[in-house]
Amino acid sequence: MSRIRIGDHTWTFDAASLELYHCMSSEADWNLALVRAGATLWLAGTVVPGPRSPEALLGAEVSVDLRSLDEVAGALLGRHVTLYPGGQDVCALRFRLAASPGGVRLAASAGCDWDRYLKTFDHDRPVDLELDIDAAVVALHPGNLP
């Protein structure tokens, strides 16, 4: 099962699929489709080194594009949010991919500061973020997406 938790709220997903491109370079880009109740949310980022095979993904370092994280979190919460994983001094979400029954496991947790101007939460403390996603690897493109 795939899920995202933000603070006290948890969402589960019906399916998750990972597609990578620029795999022949030292750093590849990825898009993760998260399907929930017929709607698709997109998380994106980079992975190093660029994987030449699905097996090469295991242990590879993943970075999440924080703009896409804000879009996914905002869609789930139903309001705008700007998250700063690790606090404003760190502001990064990185982890290593692991094997999972469905393909690869994207798992990370971080305390996140957030933009108080947006009044996303009804408190003034950081929120916990947890990703635990089992994704099928659907394609590794050597260059751009077709």
PDB file of C-alpha atoms in Angstrom:
ATOM      1  CA  MET A   1       0.000   0.000   0.000  1.00  0.00           C
ATOM      2  CA  SER A   2       1.181   3.523  -0.742  1.00  0.00           C
ATOM      3  CA  ARG A   3       0.499   6.434   1.541  1.00  0.00           C
ATOM      4  CA  ILE A   4       1.443   9.995   2.398  1.00  0.00           C
ATOM      5  CA  ARG A   5       1.052  11.450   5.875  1.00  0.00           C
ATOM      6  CA  ILE A   6       1.151  15.169   6.599  1.00  0.00           C
ATOM      7  CA  GLY A   7       0.683  16.055  10.250  1.00  0.00           C
ATOM      8  CA  ASP A   8      -2.377  14.171  11.515  1.00  0.00           C
ATOM      9  CA  HIS A   9      -3.749  13.382   8.041  1.00  0.00           C
ATOM     10  CA  THR A  10      -2.982  10.229   6.026  1.00  0.00           C
ATOM     11  CA  TRP A  11      -3.947   9.493   2.422  1.00  0.00           C
ATOM     12  CA  THR A  12      -3.622   6.139   0.692  1.00  0.00           C
ATOM     13  CA  PHE A  13      -3.263   5.596  -3.042  1.00  0.00           C
ATOM     14  CA  ASP A  14      -4.752   2.984  -5.332  1.00  0.00           C
ATOM     15  CA  ALA A  15      -1.659   2.837  -7.543  1.00  0.00           C
ATOM     16  CA  ALA A  16       1.753   4.413  -7.980  1.00  0.00           C
ATOM     17  CA  SER A  17       3.972   4.240 -11.057  1.00  0.00           C
ATOM     18  CA  LEU A  18       7.443   5.625 -11.645  1.00  0.00           C
ATOM     19  CA  GLU A  19       8.772   6.767 -15.020  1.00  0.00           C
ATOM     20  CA  LEU A  20      12.345   7.971 -15.498  1.00  0.00           C
ATOM     21  CA  TYR A  21      14.039   9.858 -18.298  1.00  0.00           C
ATOM     22  CA  HIS A  22      17.547  11.077 -19.139  1.00  0.00           C
ATOM     23  CA  CYS A  23      18.699   7.722 -17.752  1.00  0.00           C
ATOM     24  CA  MET A  24      21.959   7.773 -19.717  1.00  0.00           C
ATOM     25  CA  SER A  25      23.109  10.893 -17.853  1.00  0.00           C
ATOM     26  CA  SER A  26      24.696  11.112 -14.417  1.00  0.00           C
ATOM     27  CA  GLU A  27      21.412  12.472 -13.021  1.00  0.00           C
ATOM     28  CA  ALA A  28      18.031  11.259 -14.267  1.00  0.00           C
ATOM     29  CA  ASP A  29      14.641  12.896 -13.829  1.00  0.00           C
ATOM     30  CA  TRP A  30      11.581  11.044 -12.612  1.00  0.00           C
ATOM     31  CA  ASN A  31       7.816  11.434 -12.461  1.00  0.00           C
ATOM     32  CA  LEU A  32       5.720   9.483  -9.994  1.00  0.00           C
ATOM     33  CA  ALA A  33       2.023   9.105 -10.784  1.00  0.00           C
ATOM     34  CA  LEU A  34      -0.056   8.700  -7.622  1.00  0.00           C
ATOM     35  CA  VAL A  35      -3.611   7.538  -8.357  1.00  0.00           C
ATOM     36  CA  ARG A  36      -6.309   8.085  -5.767  1.00  0.00           C
ATOM     37  CA  ALA A  37     -10.065   7.830  -6.377  1.00  0.00           C
ATOM     38  CA  GLY A  38      -9.569   8.135 -10.123  1.00  0.00           C
ATOM     39  CA  ALA A  39      -7.441  11.288  -9.911  1.00  0.00           C
ATOM     40  CA  THR A  40      -3.693  11.421 -10.563  1.00  0.00           C
ATOM     41  CA  LEU A  41      -1.239  13.540  -8.595  1.00  0.00           C
ATOM     42  CA  TRP A  42       2.342  13.961  -9.827  1.00  0.00           C
ATOM     43  CA  LEU A  43       5.475  13.995  -7.706  1.00  0.00           C
ATOM     44  CA  ALA A  44       8.782  14.664  -9.491  1.00  0.00           C
ATOM     45  CA  GLY A  45      12.478  14.825  -8.834  1.00  0.00           C
ATOM     46  CA  THR A  46      15.907  13.524  -9.734  1.00  0.00           C
ATOM     47  CA  VAL A  47      17.878  10.345  -9.083  1.00  0.00           C
ATOM     48  CA  VAL A  48      21.639   9.741  -9.130  1.00  0.00           C
ATOM     49  CA  PRO A  49      23.202   7.951 -10.765  1.00  0.00           C
ATOM     50  CA  GLY A  50      21.032   7.743 -13.887  1.00  0.00           C
ATOM     51  CA  PRO A  51      19.745   4.139 -13.856  1.00  0.00           C
ATOM     52  CA  ARG A  52      20.443   1.909 -16.854  1.00  0.00           C
ATOM     53  CA  SER A  53      18.068  -0.801 -15.544  1.00  0.00           C
ATOM     54  CA  PRO A  54      15.318  -1.168 -12.929  1.00  0.00           C
ATOM     55  CA  GLU A  55      17.793  -3.043 -10.707  1.00  0.00           C
ATOM     56  CA  ALA A  56      20.132  -0.034 -10.786  1.00  0.00           C
ATOM     57  CA  LEU A  57      17.449   1.999  -9.010  1.00  0.00           C
ATOM     58  CA  LEU A  58      17.966   0.081  -5.764  1.00  0.00           C
ATOM     59  CA  GLY A  59      20.113   2.181  -3.480  1.00  0.00           C
ATOM     60  CA  ALA A  60      20.084   5.176  -5.828  1.00  0.00           C
ATOM     61  CA  GLU A  61      19.719   8.595  -4.190  1.00  0.00           C
ATOM     62  CA  VAL A  62      16.450  10.383  -4.891  1.00  0.00           C
ATOM     63  CA  SER A  63      15.733  14.096  -4.498  1.00  0.00           C
ATOM     64  CA  VAL A  64      12.157  15.351  -4.530  1.00  0.00           C
ATOM     65  CA  ASP A  65      11.311  18.515  -6.451  1.00  0.00           C
ATOM     66  CA  LEU A  66       9.812  20.618  -3.659  1.00  0.00           C
ATOM     67  CA  ARG A  67       7.444  22.471  -6.000  1.00  0.00           C
ATOM     68  CA  SER A  68       5.843  19.148  -6.921  1.00  0.00           C
ATOM     69  CA  LEU A  69       5.724  18.191  -3.234  1.00  0.00           C
ATOM     70  CA  ASP A  70       3.852  21.428  -2.496  1.00  0.00           C
ATOM     71  CA  GLU A  71       1.410  20.710  -5.332  1.00  0.00           C
ATOM     72  CA  VAL A  72       0.714  17.174  -4.104  1.00  0.00           C
ATOM     73  CA  ALA A  73       0.430  18.269  -0.463  1.00  0.00           C
ATOM     74  CA  GLY A  74      -1.811  21.191  -1.399  1.00  0.00           C
ATOM     75  CA  ALA A  75      -4.105  18.952  -3.446  1.00  0.00           C
ATOM     76  CA  LEU A  76      -4.374  16.456  -0.582  1.00  0.00           C
ATOM     77  CA  LEU A  77      -4.921  19.119   2.084  1.00  0.00           C
ATOM     78  CA  GLY A  78      -7.302  21.127  -0.102  1.00  0.00           C
ATOM     79  CA  ARG A  79      -5.378  24.368   0.487  1.00  0.00           C
ATOM     80  CA  HIS A  80      -2.100  25.986  -0.547  1.00  0.00           C
ATOM     81  CA  VAL A  81       1.046  25.001   1.293  1.00  0.00           C
ATOM     82  CA  THR A  82       4.777  25.621   1.019  1.00  0.00           C
ATOM     83  CA  LEU A  83       6.756  23.001   2.913  1.00  0.00           C
ATOM     84  CA  TYR A  84      10.396  23.224   3.964  1.00  0.00           C
ATOM     85  CA  PRO A  85      11.525  19.618   4.672  1.00  0.00           C
ATOM     86  CA  GLY A  86      14.175  19.604   7.375  1.00  0.00           C
ATOM     87  CA  GLY A  87      13.429  23.261   8.144  1.00  0.00           C
ATOM     88  CA  GLN A  88      14.201  26.375   6.158  1.00  0.00           C
ATOM     89  CA  ASP A  89      17.963  25.898   6.555  1.00  0.00           C
ATOM     90  CA  VAL A  90      17.841  22.423   4.943  1.00  0.00           C
ATOM     91  CA  CYS A  91      14.811  22.618   2.646  1.00  0.00           C
ATOM     92  CA  ALA A  92      15.445  19.296   0.898  1.00  0.00           C
ATOM     93  CA  LEU A  93      13.907  15.835   0.808  1.00  0.00           C
ATOM     94  CA  ARG A  94      16.419  13.128  -0.159  1.00  0.00           C
ATOM     95  CA  PHE A  95      16.447   9.390   0.401  1.00  0.00           C
ATOM     96  CA  ARG A  96      17.575   6.109  -1.162  1.00  0.00           C
ATOM     97  CA  LEU A  97      15.313   3.796  -3.133  1.00  0.00           C
ATOM     98  CA  ALA A  98      14.715   0.275  -1.848  1.00  0.00           C
ATOM     99  CA  ALA A  99      13.096  -2.831  -3.289  1.00  0.00           C
ATOM    100  CA  SER A 100       9.391  -3.410  -2.765  1.00  0.00           C
ATOM    101  CA  PRO A 101       6.902  -6.060  -3.865  1.00  0.00           C
ATOM    102  CA  GLY A 102       5.592  -3.742  -6.596  1.00  0.00           C
ATOM    103  CA  GLY A 103       8.951  -2.462  -7.857  1.00  0.00           C
ATOM    104  CA  VAL A 104      10.634   0.246  -5.771  1.00  0.00           C
ATOM    105  CA  ARG A 105       9.881   1.801  -2.409  1.00  0.00           C
ATOM    106  CA  LEU A 106      10.044   5.545  -2.000  1.00  0.00           C
ATOM    107  CA  ALA A 107      10.200   6.104   1.741  1.00  0.00           C
ATOM    108  CA  ALA A 108      11.133   9.264   3.582  1.00  0.00           C
ATOM    109  CA  SER A 109      10.154  11.237   6.635  1.00  0.00           C
ATOM    110  CA  ALA A 110      10.961  14.774   7.649  1.00  0.00           C
ATOM    111  CA  GLY A 111       9.825  17.480   9.971  1.00  0.00           C
ATOM    112  CA  CYS A 112       8.720  20.383   7.792  1.00  0.00           C
ATOM    113  CA  ASP A 113       8.556  24.046   8.493  1.00  0.00           C
ATOM    114  CA  TRP A 114       5.904  25.796   6.408  1.00  0.00           C
ATOM    115  CA  ASP A 115       5.053  29.238   5.103  1.00  0.00           C
ATOM    116  CA  ARG A 116       2.988  30.874   7.877  1.00  0.00           C
ATOM    117  CA  TYR A 117       1.705  33.536   5.477  1.00  0.00           C
ATOM    118  CA  LEU A 118      -0.478  30.897   3.791  1.00  0.00           C
ATOM    119  CA  LYS A 119      -2.129  29.921   7.116  1.00  0.00           C
ATOM    120  CA  THR A 120      -2.209  26.282   5.986  1.00  0.00           C
ATOM    121  CA  PHE A 121      -2.334  24.866   9.498  1.00  0.00           C
ATOM    122  CA  ASP A 122      -4.070  26.109  12.634  1.00  0.00           C
ATOM    123  CA  HIS A 123      -0.857  25.987  14.685  1.00  0.00           C
ATOM    124  CA  ASP A 124       2.619  27.489  14.538  1.00  0.00           C
ATOM    125  CA  ARG A 125       4.798  24.374  14.851  1.00  0.00           C
ATOM    126  CA  PRO A 126       6.471  22.222  12.192  1.00  0.00           C
ATOM    127  CA  VAL A 127       4.489  19.340  10.667  1.00  0.00           C
ATOM    128  CA  ASP A 128       5.671  15.797  10.087  1.00  0.00           C
ATOM    129  CA  LEU A 129       5.776  14.492   6.530  1.00  0.00           C
ATOM    130  CA  GLU A 130       6.009  10.800   5.707  1.00  0.00           C
ATOM    131  CA  LEU A 131       6.138   9.185   2.289  1.00  0.00           C
ATOM    132  CA  ASP A 132       5.759   5.415   2.033  1.00  0.00           C
ATOM    133  CA  ILE A 133       5.129   4.572  -1.596  1.00  0.00           C
ATOM    134  CA  ASP A 134       5.375   1.243  -3.397  1.00  0.00           C
ATOM    135  CA  ALA A 135       5.715   2.100  -7.088  1.00  0.00           C
ATOM    136  CA  ALA A 136       5.848   0.047 -10.248  1.00  0.00           C
ATOM    137  CA  VAL A 137       8.681   1.083 -12.546  1.00  0.00           C
ATOM    138  CA  VAL A 138       6.931   1.578 -15.886  1.00  0.00           C
ATOM    139  CA  ALA A 139       9.732   2.985 -18.059  1.00  0.00           C
ATOM    140  CA  LEU A 140      13.360   4.054 -18.113  1.00  0.00           C
ATOM    141  CA  HIS A 141      13.955   6.347 -21.084  1.00  0.00           C
ATOM    142  CA  PRO A 142      17.583   6.925 -22.148  1.00  0.00           C
ATOM    143  CA  GLY A 143      16.688  10.460 -23.280  1.00  0.00           C
ATOM    144  CA  ASN A 144      13.618  12.669 -23.025  1.00  0.00           C
ATOM    145  CA  LEU A 145      10.136  11.303 -22.503  1.00  0.00           C
ATOM    146  CA  PRO A 146       8.684  10.132 -25.824  1.00  0.00           C
TER     147      PRO A 146
END
